[in-house]
mmCIF file of C-alpha atoms and ligand atoms in Angstrom:
data_model
loop_
_atom_site.group_PDB
_atom_site.id
_atom_site.type_symbol
_atom_site.label_atom_id
_atom_site.label_comp_id
_atom_site.label_asym_id
_atom_site.label_seq_id
_atom_site.Cartn_x
_atom_site.Cartn_y
_atom_site.Cartn_z
ATOM 1 C CA MET A 1 80.156 103.338 126.153
ATOM 2 C CA SER A 2 80.649 103.767 122.460
ATOM 3 C CA ILE A 3 83.877 105.463 121.377
ATOM 4 C CA LEU A 4 82.259 106.599 118.191
ATOM 5 C CA PRO A 5 81.128 110.193 118.109
ATOM 6 C CA LYS A 6 77.388 110.485 118.266
ATOM 7 C CA ILE A 7 75.976 111.323 114.913
ATOM 8 C CA SER A 8 72.372 111.986 114.366
ATOM 9 C CA ARG A 9 70.356 109.713 112.169
ATOM 10 C CA ARG A 10 70.009 112.541 109.753
ATOM 11 C CA THR A 11 73.793 113.073 109.440
ATOM 12 C CA PHE A 12 74.218 109.356 109.057
ATOM 13 C CA GLY A 13 71.667 109.336 106.288
ATOM 14 C CA VAL A 14 73.424 112.164 104.486
ATOM 15 C CA LEU A 15 76.809 110.453 104.830
ATOM 16 C CA ALA A 16 75.499 107.120 103.664
ATOM 17 C CA GLY A 17 73.832 108.845 100.753
ATOM 18 C CA LEU A 18 77.086 110.568 99.838
ATOM 19 C CA GLY A 19 78.984 107.289 100.041
ATOM 20 C CA LEU A 20 76.484 105.614 97.785
ATOM 21 C CA ALA A 21 76.600 108.517 95.354
ATOM 22 C CA VAL A 22 80.392 108.300 95.136
ATOM 23 C CA PHE A 23 80.258 104.526 94.791
ATOM 24 C CA GLY A 24 77.604 104.873 92.127
ATOM 25 C CA GLY A 25 79.526 107.649 90.404
ATOM 26 C CA ILE A 26 82.788 105.725 90.084
ATOM 27 C CA GLN A 27 80.927 102.904 88.392
ATOM 28 C CA PHE A 28 80.942 105.084 85.293
ATOM 29 C CA ILE A 29 84.741 105.053 85.191
ATOM 30 C CA ARG A 30 85.096 101.727 83.478
ATOM 31 C CA PRO A 31 88.303 100.585 81.848
ATOM 32 C CA GLU A 32 87.554 98.365 78.905
ATOM 33 C CA ILE A 33 88.505 94.695 79.386
ATOM 34 C CA GLY A 34 87.541 93.381 76.003
ATOM 35 C CA ASN A 35 88.218 89.852 74.875
ATOM 36 C CA PRO A 36 90.078 90.115 71.565
ATOM 37 C CA PRO A 37 89.774 87.065 69.280
ATOM 38 C CA VAL A 38 91.712 83.926 70.171
ATOM 39 C CA THR A 39 94.188 83.796 67.299
ATOM 40 C CA ALA A 40 96.525 80.953 68.190
ATOM 41 C CA GLU A 41 95.785 79.163 71.408
ATOM 42 C CA ILE A 42 98.519 77.108 73.025
ATOM 43 C CA ALA A 43 98.171 73.455 72.018
ATOM 44 C CA VAL A 44 98.287 71.295 75.124
ATOM 45 C CA PRO A 45 96.399 68.187 76.294
ATOM 46 C CA LYS A 46 92.938 68.746 77.734
ATOM 47 C CA GLU A 47 93.948 68.252 81.383
ATOM 48 C CA VAL A 48 96.774 70.804 81.084
ATOM 49 C CA LYS A 49 94.486 73.298 79.423
ATOM 50 C CA GLU A 50 91.936 72.900 82.201
ATOM 51 C CA VAL A 51 94.585 73.852 84.734
ATOM 52 C CA LEU A 52 95.591 76.950 82.774
ATOM 53 C CA VAL A 53 92.006 78.000 82.159
ATOM 54 C CA GLU A 54 91.029 77.726 85.798
ATOM 55 C CA SER A 55 94.124 79.366 87.255
ATOM 56 C CA CYS A 56 95.648 81.634 84.629
ATOM 57 C CA TYR A 57 93.249 82.504 81.808
ATOM 58 C CA ASP A 58 91.635 85.460 83.558
ATOM 59 C CA CYS A 59 94.868 87.399 83.081
ATOM 60 C CA HIS A 60 96.833 85.468 80.475
ATOM 61 C CA SER A 61 94.353 84.882 77.666
ATOM 62 C CA ASN A 62 91.777 86.612 75.497
ATOM 63 C CA GLU A 63 89.086 84.679 77.349
ATOM 64 C CA THR A 64 88.908 86.634 80.572
ATOM 65 C CA LYS A 65 85.811 85.680 82.558
ATOM 66 C CA LEU A 66 85.195 88.011 85.425
ATOM 67 C CA PRO A 67 82.665 87.276 88.153
ATOM 68 C CA TRP A 68 80.262 90.125 88.954
ATOM 69 C CA TYR A 69 82.265 91.348 91.974
ATOM 70 C CA ASP A 70 85.220 92.077 89.712
ATOM 71 C CA LYS A 71 83.017 94.233 87.539
ATOM 72 C CA VAL A 72 82.352 96.677 90.350
ATOM 73 C CA ALA A 73 84.701 99.659 90.639
ATOM 74 C CA PRO A 74 87.234 100.034 92.236
ATOM 75 C CA ALA A 75 87.902 96.241 92.048
ATOM 76 C CA LEU A 76 87.459 96.522 88.286
ATOM 77 C CA TRP A 77 90.331 98.992 87.999
ATOM 78 C CA LEU A 78 92.750 96.634 89.756
ATOM 79 C CA VAL A 79 91.693 93.646 87.723
ATOM 80 C CA ALA A 80 91.803 95.583 84.456
ATOM 81 C CA ASN A 81 95.396 96.514 85.150
ATOM 82 C CA ASP A 82 96.362 92.906 85.991
ATOM 83 C CA VAL A 83 94.697 91.623 82.835
ATOM 84 C CA LYS A 84 96.401 94.202 80.666
ATOM 85 C CA LYS A 85 99.834 93.512 82.125
ATOM 86 C CA GLY A 86 99.303 89.771 82.350
ATOM 87 C CA ARG A 87 98.414 89.566 78.654
ATOM 88 C CA GLU A 88 101.449 91.626 77.716
ATOM 89 C CA HIS A 89 103.740 89.180 79.483
ATOM 90 C CA LEU A 90 102.119 85.945 78.446
ATOM 91 C CA ASN A 91 99.016 85.292 76.365
ATOM 92 C CA PHE A 92 97.937 81.675 76.027
ATOM 93 C CA SER A 93 95.435 82.730 73.318
ATOM 94 C CA GLU A 94 98.235 83.933 71.073
ATOM 95 C CA ILE A 95 101.422 82.003 71.804
ATOM 96 C CA GLY A 96 100.252 79.045 69.711
ATOM 97 C CA LYS A 97 101.810 80.801 66.737
ATOM 98 C CA LEU A 98 105.301 80.515 68.214
ATOM 99 C CA PRO A 99 107.461 77.471 67.483
ATOM 100 C CA ALA A 100 106.786 74.561 69.846
ATOM 101 C CA PRO A 101 109.993 74.892 71.897
ATOM 102 C CA GLN A 102 109.192 78.501 72.647
ATOM 103 C CA GLN A 103 105.720 77.565 73.832
ATOM 104 C CA ALA A 104 107.255 74.917 76.035
ATOM 105 C CA GLY A 105 109.668 77.539 77.341
ATOM 106 C CA ALA A 106 106.738 79.721 78.382
ATOM 107 C CA LEU A 107 105.197 76.777 80.216
ATOM 108 C CA TRP A 108 108.447 75.989 82.027
ATOM 109 C CA GLU A 109 108.613 79.607 83.060
ATOM 110 C CA SER A 110 105.008 79.340 84.226
ATOM 111 C CA LEU A 111 105.779 76.289 86.310
ATOM 112 C CA ASN A 112 108.682 78.150 87.873
ATOM 113 C CA GLN A 113 106.521 81.133 88.775
ATOM 114 C CA VAL A 114 103.905 78.841 90.298
ATOM 115 C CA ARG A 115 106.443 76.821 92.244
ATOM 116 C CA LEU A 116 107.926 79.994 93.706
ATOM 117 C CA GLY A 117 104.477 81.140 94.789
ATOM 118 C CA ALA A 118 104.486 84.195 92.520
ATOM 119 C CA MET A 119 101.589 83.081 90.283
ATOM 120 C CA PRO A 120 98.654 83.356 90.414
ATOM 121 C CA PRO A 121 99.074 86.602 92.392
ATOM 122 C CA LYS A 122 98.167 86.298 96.097
ATOM 123 C CA ASN A 123 95.696 89.202 96.146
ATOM 124 C CA TYR A 124 93.800 87.621 93.255
ATOM 125 C CA LEU A 125 93.649 84.238 95.018
ATOM 126 C CA THR A 126 92.002 85.636 98.113
ATOM 127 C CA ILE A 127 88.899 86.475 96.096
ATOM 128 C CA HIS A 128 89.242 83.709 93.475
ATOM 129 C CA PRO A 129 90.162 80.654 95.570
ATOM 130 C CA ARG A 130 89.330 78.242 92.734
ATOM 131 C CA ALA A 131 92.348 79.556 90.831
ATOM 132 C CA LYS A 132 94.767 78.186 93.439
ATOM 133 C CA MET A 133 97.448 75.944 91.954
ATOM 134 C CA THR A 134 96.871 72.832 94.057
ATOM 135 C CA ALA A 135 99.512 70.101 94.289
ATOM 136 C CA GLU A 136 97.465 68.091 91.806
ATOM 137 C CA LYS A 137 97.376 70.921 89.249
ATOM 138 C CA VAL A 138 101.125 71.438 89.596
ATOM 139 C CA ARG A 139 101.628 67.703 89.063
ATOM 140 C CA VAL A 140 99.612 67.836 85.818
ATOM 141 C CA LEU A 141 101.582 70.760 84.421
ATOM 142 C CA ARG A 142 104.935 69.418 85.515
ATOM 143 C CA GLY A 143 104.176 65.882 84.296
ATOM 144 C CA TYR A 144 103.319 67.211 80.842
ATOM 145 C CA LEU A 145 106.543 69.195 80.596
ATOM 146 C CA GLU A 146 108.777 66.446 81.909
ATOM 147 C CA ALA A 147 107.377 63.964 79.426
ATOM 148 C CA MET A 148 108.514 66.164 76.521
ATOM 149 C CA PRO A 149 111.462 64.959 74.475
ATOM 150 C CA ALA A 150 114.748 66.481 75.580
ATOM 151 C CA THR A 151 116.058 69.373 73.518
ATOM 152 C CA LYS A 152 118.676 68.835 70.866
ATOM 153 C CA PRO A 153 121.994 70.678 70.853
ATOM 154 C CA ALA A 154 121.954 74.148 69.293
ATOM 155 C CA VAL A 155 123.583 75.409 66.119
ATOM 156 C CA PRO A 156 127.211 76.372 66.871
ATOM 157 C CA GLU A 157 127.003 79.910 65.384
ATOM 158 C CA GLN A 158 124.045 80.698 67.597
ATOM 159 C CA VAL A 159 125.881 79.514 70.643
ATOM 160 C CA THR A 160 128.899 81.562 69.688
ATOM 161 C CA ALA A 161 126.845 84.717 69.088
ATOM 162 C CA ALA A 162 125.063 84.492 72.414
ATOM 163 C CA ASP A 163 128.248 83.573 74.223
ATOM 164 C CA GLU A 164 130.039 86.513 72.639
ATOM 165 C CA GLN A 165 127.362 88.936 73.841
ATOM 166 C CA TYR A 166 127.552 87.417 77.273
ATOM 167 C CA ARG A 167 131.368 87.566 77.339
ATOM 168 C CA LYS A 168 131.309 91.268 76.404
ATOM 169 C CA TRP A 169 128.728 91.934 79.020
ATOM 170 C CA ALA A 170 130.704 90.106 81.683
ATOM 171 C CA ALA A 171 133.904 91.900 80.652
ATOM 172 C CA ASN A 172 132.156 95.251 80.982
ATOM 173 C CA GLN A 173 132.601 96.015 77.307
ATOM 174 C CA ALA A 174 128.942 96.413 76.496
ATOM 175 C CA PRO A 175 127.947 100.014 75.691
ATOM 176 C CA ARG A 176 127.219 102.118 78.750
ATOM 177 C CA PRO A 177 124.423 104.517 77.945
ATOM 178 C CA ALA A 178 123.558 107.377 80.268
ATOM 179 C CA VAL A 179 120.928 105.730 82.407
ATOM 180 C CA ALA A 180 117.909 107.643 83.669
ATOM 181 C CA ARG A 181 116.644 106.971 87.176
ATOM 182 C CA GLU A 182 113.373 105.188 87.926
ATOM 183 C CA PRO A 183 110.359 107.455 88.630
ATOM 184 C CA ASN A 184 110.498 106.308 92.281
ATOM 185 C CA GLY A 185 113.950 107.906 92.543
ATOM 186 C CA ILE A 186 116.073 104.744 92.395
ATOM 187 C CA GLU A 187 119.408 105.326 90.633
ATOM 188 C CA PHE A 188 120.889 102.724 88.326
ATOM 189 C CA PRO A 189 123.652 100.802 90.183
ATOM 190 C CA ALA A 190 126.074 101.005 87.249
ATOM 191 C CA ASP A 191 128.830 98.813 88.699
ATOM 192 C CA TYR A 192 126.635 95.740 89.128
ATOM 193 C CA ARG A 193 128.443 93.846 86.386
ATOM 194 C CA ASN A 194 131.387 93.431 88.726
ATOM 195 C CA TRP A 195 129.299 91.809 91.460
ATOM 196 C CA LYS A 196 129.390 88.141 92.360
ATOM 197 C CA VAL A 197 126.756 85.608 91.486
ATOM 198 C CA ILE A 198 124.772 84.449 94.509
ATOM 199 C CA GLY A 199 122.582 82.095 92.559
ATOM 200 C CA SER A 200 120.930 81.375 89.283
ATOM 201 C CA SER A 201 117.246 80.914 89.665
ATOM 202 C CA GLU A 202 116.614 77.231 89.277
ATOM 203 C CA ARG A 203 115.383 76.611 85.771
ATOM 204 C CA PHE A 204 113.740 73.355 84.895
ATOM 205 C CA ASP A 205 114.693 73.761 81.271
ATOM 206 C CA ASN A 206 117.843 75.911 81.146
ATOM 207 C CA HIS A 207 116.354 77.880 78.274
ATOM 208 C CA THR A 208 116.619 81.269 79.794
ATOM 209 C CA MET A 209 119.530 82.614 81.636
ATOM 210 C CA ARG A 210 118.861 84.470 84.811
ATOM 211 C CA GLN A 211 121.521 85.382 87.241
ATOM 212 C CA ILE A 212 121.195 86.789 90.686
ATOM 213 C CA LEU A 213 124.133 88.968 91.686
ATOM 214 C CA GLY A 214 124.983 90.660 94.961
ATOM 215 C CA ASN A 215 127.144 93.654 95.822
ATOM 216 C CA GLU A 216 129.939 93.336 98.370
ATOM 217 C CA ILE A 217 127.698 93.942 101.380
ATOM 218 C CA ALA A 218 125.274 91.312 100.124
ATOM 219 C CA ILE A 219 128.028 88.757 99.540
ATOM 220 C CA LYS A 220 129.408 89.373 103.025
ATOM 221 C CA ALA A 221 125.919 88.911 104.474
ATOM 222 C CA VAL A 222 125.578 85.627 102.601
ATOM 223 C CA LYS A 223 128.904 84.404 103.994
ATOM 224 C CA GLU A 224 127.844 85.291 107.503
ATOM 225 C CA GLY A 225 124.373 83.892 107.091
ATOM 226 C CA ASN A 226 123.022 87.332 107.929
ATOM 227 C CA ILE A 227 120.235 87.488 105.348
ATOM 228 C CA ASN A 228 116.971 87.642 107.256
ATOM 229 C CA PRO A 229 116.689 90.555 107.247
ATOM 230 C CA TRP A 230 119.408 91.555 104.796
ATOM 231 C CA PRO A 231 121.660 94.344 106.151
ATOM 232 C CA ASP A 232 121.307 97.942 104.976
ATOM 233 C CA GLY A 233 123.480 98.622 101.937
ATOM 234 C CA ALA A 234 122.964 95.172 100.432
ATOM 235 C CA ILE A 235 121.899 95.235 96.791
ATOM 236 C CA LEU A 236 120.638 92.287 94.790
ATOM 237 C CA ALA A 237 120.423 92.260 91.010
ATOM 238 C CA LYS A 238 118.579 89.908 88.707
ATOM 239 C CA VAL A 239 119.805 89.857 85.131
ATOM 240 C CA ALA A 240 117.646 88.274 82.450
ATOM 241 C CA TRP A 241 118.468 87.364 78.908
ATOM 242 C CA ASP A 242 115.855 86.883 76.237
ATOM 243 C CA GLN A 243 115.117 83.628 74.569
ATOM 244 C CA GLN A 244 115.970 83.198 70.934
ATOM 245 C CA LEU A 245 115.276 80.454 68.536
ATOM 246 C CA ASP A 246 117.947 78.882 66.386
ATOM 247 C CA GLY A 247 117.578 77.186 62.971
ATOM 248 C CA GLN A 248 116.605 73.874 64.538
ATOM 249 C CA GLY A 249 113.836 75.381 66.606
ATOM 250 C CA ILE A 250 115.864 75.271 69.780
ATOM 251 C CA THR A 251 115.395 78.023 72.303
ATOM 252 C CA ARG A 252 118.485 79.486 73.863
ATOM 253 C CA SER A 253 119.498 82.619 75.624
ATOM 254 C CA GLY A 254 119.592 85.591 73.283
ATOM 255 C CA ALA A 255 119.760 89.341 73.710
ATOM 256 C CA PHE A 256 120.033 91.124 77.025
ATOM 257 C CA LYS A 257 116.501 91.643 78.280
ATOM 258 C CA GLN A 258 116.545 93.498 81.569
ATOM 259 C CA VAL A 259 118.234 93.985 84.877
ATOM 260 C CA GLU A 260 116.395 94.666 88.103
ATOM 261 C CA PHE A 261 117.520 95.570 91.569
ATOM 262 C CA MET A 262 116.501 95.437 95.193
ATOM 263 C CA LEU A 263 118.400 97.959 97.346
ATOM 264 C CA LYS A 264 118.172 97.421 101.090
ATOM 265 C CA ASP A 265 117.805 100.422 103.370
ATOM 266 C CA SER A 266 115.342 99.828 106.154
ATOM 267 C CA ARG A 267 114.868 103.523 106.884
ATOM 268 C CA LYS A 268 115.125 105.177 103.483
ATOM 269 C CA TYR A 269 112.818 102.613 101.894
ATOM 270 C CA ALA A 270 110.613 101.990 104.935
ATOM 271 C CA SER A 271 107.459 102.644 102.902
ATOM 272 C CA THR A 272 108.359 99.923 100.364
ATOM 273 C CA GLU A 273 109.168 97.089 102.779
ATOM 274 C CA GLY A 274 112.748 98.226 103.372
ATOM 275 C CA TRP A 275 113.840 97.774 99.765
ATOM 276 C CA GLY A 276 114.236 100.180 96.864
ATOM 277 C CA TRP A 277 112.968 98.590 93.640
ATOM 278 C CA GLY A 278 114.155 99.343 90.115
ATOM 279 C CA ARG A 279 114.157 97.675 86.723
ATOM 280 C CA TRP A 280 115.847 98.750 83.490
ATOM 281 C CA LEU A 281 114.931 97.310 80.109
ATOM 282 C CA GLY A 282 116.997 96.326 77.082
ATOM 283 C CA THR A 283 120.509 97.315 76.161
ATOM 284 C CA GLU A 284 119.414 100.969 76.204
ATOM 285 C CA LEU A 285 118.512 100.463 79.900
ATOM 286 C CA LYS A 286 115.192 102.250 79.817
ATOM 287 C CA PRO A 287 113.593 102.738 83.247
ATOM 288 C CA TYR A 288 110.624 100.390 83.561
ATOM 289 C CA GLY A 289 108.309 102.437 85.786
ATOM 290 C CA LYS A 290 105.754 104.917 84.479
ATOM 291 C CA ASP A 291 105.396 106.525 87.903
ATOM 292 C CA ALA A 292 106.458 106.059 91.507
ATOM 293 C CA THR A 293 103.935 103.266 92.106
ATOM 294 C CA LEU A 294 106.136 100.813 90.239
ATOM 295 C CA SER A 295 107.496 99.432 93.537
ATOM 296 C CA GLN A 296 104.038 98.118 94.393
ATOM 297 C CA SER A 297 103.983 95.774 91.399
ATOM 298 C CA CYS A 298 107.327 94.340 92.492
ATOM 299 C CA ILE A 299 106.257 93.969 96.115
ATOM 300 C CA SER A 300 102.969 92.263 95.338
ATOM 301 C CA CYS A 301 104.770 89.524 93.434
ATOM 302 C CA HIS A 302 107.529 89.158 96.051
ATOM 303 C CA GLU A 303 104.907 89.048 98.831
ATOM 304 C CA PRO A 304 104.928 85.203 99.079
ATOM 305 C CA VAL A 305 108.489 85.396 100.410
ATOM 306 C CA ARG A 306 107.836 88.190 102.929
ATOM 307 C CA ASN A 307 109.170 85.898 105.663
ATOM 308 C CA ARG A 308 112.487 85.709 103.802
ATOM 309 C CA ASP A 309 112.750 89.488 103.626
ATOM 310 C CA PHE A 310 111.068 89.456 100.179
ATOM 311 C CA VAL A 311 113.947 87.576 98.543
ATOM 312 C CA PHE A 312 113.198 84.452 96.522
ATOM 313 C CA THR A 313 116.732 83.271 95.876
ATOM 314 C CA LEU A 314 118.240 81.092 98.561
ATOM 315 C CA PRO A 315 121.965 81.817 98.304
ATOM 316 C CA ILE A 316 124.231 78.836 98.718
ATOM 317 C CA LEU A 317 126.031 79.605 101.942
ATOM 318 C CA GLY A 318 129.762 79.174 102.319
ATOM 319 C CA GLN A 319 130.324 79.091 98.598
ATOM 320 C CA HIS A 320 132.118 82.395 98.295
HETATM 321 C C1 HEC B 401 95.204 88.273 88.472
HETATM 322 C C2 HEC B 401 95.895 88.165 87.211
HETATM 323 C C3 HEC B 401 96.875 87.015 87.025
HETATM 324 C C4 HEC B 401 96.661 85.668 87.124
HETATM 325 C C5 HEC B 401 95.371 84.958 87.524
HETATM 326 C C6 HEC B 401 97.894 85.021 86.757
HETATM 327 N N1 HEC B 401 98.830 85.956 86.426
HETATM 328 FE FE1 HEC B 401 100.712 85.604 85.724
HETATM 329 N N2 HEC B 401 101.068 87.625 85.623
HETATM 330 C C7 HEC B 401 100.168 88.602 85.959
HETATM 331 C C8 HEC B 401 100.789 89.889 85.791
HETATM 332 C C9 HEC B 401 100.125 91.232 86.059
HETATM 333 C C10 HEC B 401 102.113 89.654 85.355
HETATM 334 C C11 HEC B 401 103.177 90.673 85.035
HETATM 335 C C12 HEC B 401 103.948 91.042 86.274
HETATM 336 C C13 HEC B 401 104.878 92.203 86.019
HETATM 337 O O1 HEC B 401 104.396 93.338 85.934
HETATM 338 O O2 HEC B 401 106.083 91.954 85.901
HETATM 339 C C14 HEC B 401 102.258 88.205 85.255
HETATM 340 C C15 HEC B 401 103.404 87.579 84.836
HETATM 341 C C16 HEC B 401 103.504 86.213 84.621
HETATM 342 C C17 HEC B 401 104.640 85.572 84.034
HETATM 343 C C18 HEC B 401 105.849 86.260 83.485
HETATM 344 C C19 HEC B 401 106.821 86.626 84.574
HETATM 345 C C20 HEC B 401 107.971 87.459 84.022
HETATM 346 O O3 HEC B 401 108.916 87.672 84.790
HETATM 347 O O4 HEC B 401 107.899 87.911 82.869
HETATM 348 C C21 HEC B 401 104.370 84.226 84.003
HETATM 349 C C22 HEC B 401 105.270 83.133 83.464
HETATM 350 C C23 HEC B 401 103.063 84.041 84.590
HETATM 351 N N3 HEC B 401 102.564 85.268 84.946
HETATM 352 C C24 HEC B 401 102.436 82.840 84.728
HETATM 353 C C25 HEC B 401 101.170 82.658 85.278
HETATM 354 C C26 HEC B 401 100.541 81.371 85.440
HETATM 355 C C27 HEC B 401 101.166 80.043 85.028
HETATM 356 C C28 HEC B 401 99.319 81.586 86.001
HETATM 357 C C29 HEC B 401 98.314 80.555 86.418
HETATM 358 C C30 HEC B 401 98.792 79.439 87.212
HETATM 359 C C31 HEC B 401 99.192 83.018 86.191
HETATM 360 N N4 HEC B 401 100.331 83.621 85.743
HETATM 361 C C32 HEC B 401 98.073 83.641 86.726
HETATM 362 C C33 HEC B 401 98.846 88.414 86.348
HETATM 363 C C34 HEC B 401 98.255 87.183 86.591
HETATM 364 C C1 HEC B 402 105.724 88.079 88.220
HETATM 365 C C2 HEC B 402 106.211 88.148 89.580
HETATM 366 C C3 HEC B 402 107.357 89.110 89.846
HETATM 367 C C4 HEC B 402 107.330 90.469 89.696
HETATM 368 C C5 HEC B 402 106.199 91.336 89.195
HETATM 369 C C6 HEC B 402 108.625 90.921 90.127
HETATM 370 N N1 HEC B 402 109.410 89.875 90.515
HETATM 371 FE FE1 HEC B 402 111.347 89.982 91.116
HETATM 372 N N2 HEC B 402 111.419 87.956 91.217
HETATM 373 C C7 HEC B 402 110.371 87.098 90.960
HETATM 374 C C8 HEC B 402 110.817 85.721 91.150
HETATM 375 C C9 HEC B 402 109.954 84.483 90.986
HETATM 376 C C10 HEC B 402 112.179 85.786 91.493
HETATM 377 C C11 HEC B 402 113.105 84.599 91.789
HETATM 378 C C12 HEC B 402 114.109 84.379 90.690
HETATM 379 C C13 HEC B 402 113.484 83.894 89.389
HETATM 380 O O1 HEC B 402 112.921 82.806 89.312
HETATM 381 O O2 HEC B 402 113.571 84.621 88.396
HETATM 382 C C14 HEC B 402 112.529 87.211 91.546
HETATM 383 C C15 HEC B 402 113.780 87.684 91.866
HETATM 384 C C16 HEC B 402 114.127 89.024 91.939
HETATM 385 C C17 HEC B 402 115.428 89.526 92.345
HETATM 386 C C18 HEC B 402 116.579 88.699 92.865
HETATM 387 C C19 HEC B 402 116.420 88.506 94.379
HETATM 388 C C20 HEC B 402 115.353 87.469 94.711
HETATM 389 O O3 HEC B 402 114.300 87.839 95.267
HETATM 390 O O4 HEC B 402 115.559 86.293 94.393
HETATM 391 C C21 HEC B 402 115.380 90.899 92.237
HETATM 392 C C22 HEC B 402 116.508 91.870 92.528
HETATM 393 C C23 HEC B 402 114.042 91.240 91.765
HETATM 394 N N3 HEC B 402 113.314 90.078 91.599
HETATM 395 C C24 HEC B 402 113.613 92.546 91.550
HETATM 396 C C25 HEC B 402 112.321 92.869 91.129
HETATM 397 C C26 HEC B 402 111.877 94.230 90.848
HETATM 398 C C27 HEC B 402 112.731 95.480 91.018
HETATM 399 C C28 HEC B 402 110.584 94.148 90.438
HETATM 400 C C29 HEC B 402 109.646 95.263 90.009
HETATM 401 C C30 HEC B 402 110.132 96.182 88.978
HETATM 402 C C31 HEC B 402 110.222 92.738 90.460
HETATM 403 N N4 HEC B 402 111.295 92.001 90.893
HETATM 404 C C32 HEC B 402 108.970 92.256 90.107
HETATM 405 C C33 HEC B 402 109.095 87.445 90.626
HETATM 406 C C34 HEC B 402 108.667 88.747 90.351
#
């Protein structure tokens, strides 16, 4: 016997009609995904460009090509948001105007994101399987980067300036502004600068500095190998420094860019996979989120490492 309540054909017709009307109605809510002119496309060999076009250009260029099913709301709304944000972070149609080492830096960063399974985003791949970064595509991108001439040493003053900022930061002498909480309620863990490093994300190029720090509970968990899942109370921080270019066109770490946190509490943060998510930008530590949905953007990118409790970094055990 059917478990569905019996509905008359007439009711069904009315409901179906309503559904169609709503579906039809929302089609009029259409965010604009225009393609602005390509001003300075990244200059790479043809085979590298093909890889980027097929896997990344929908969100990281001014040549977005959406298939018809992406042009139907509500799919359109999701895609429009990805394209907008993707272009903000990295736009292959515009980065050609940057000095060559900086372009290479962006490609190294891209390779890193791909290798970690963060790009292209998983939800996008399920409906755009052609965009998958196959082993062959990764080989093309990596081969191109590895064949580049090694970088020259940087100008001493630049090194000193960046080192000085870093030293101040590490010594807790950087200014401490009053920090607002994220719209999802996460408070800024102000003492993070005293935490221990559990790993630097592996960088192929060493051009950006990213450190992963852990609070005491996290460090203890690392020592005990108790990190899947991480225990409640553990907090992980990722600190990122900008890239800057010195007089010789060498990219090195520059100003403080952002710090982001994952705070473990399996009950309090049950609705966001057991972690609280927060990111603060620049030396003024401005909360990143516009509203409480900010956690979702973090989770969707950390999704590939769900089976490692959403943590990318593999801490080196027994080191502390
Ligand atoms: C469906 C859209 C989409 C596709 C396709 C896509 N990205 Fe992204 N990408 C994004 C979004 C959105 C962000 C910004 C994430 C955020 O909010 O922090 C991003 C961020 C990045 C970043 C910057 C990460 C950071 O921390 O600043 C890099 C690098 C990147 N993507 C590389 C790639 C590469 C390489 C490809 C192709 C192999 C690719 N992406 C494909 C949407 C996409
Ligand atoms: C574009 C994909 C992407 C998005 C979006 C993203 N992350 Fe991450 N995150 C990464 C990757 C990749 C790493 C691994 C370290 C690295 O390479 O930088 C990482 C590492 C981290 C770490 C260190 C622990 C670990 O997993 O290794 C924290 C903390 C973190 N992210 C917090 C956040 C927060 C908070 C947000 C949302 C505001 C966020 N992330 C959004 C890709 C992303």
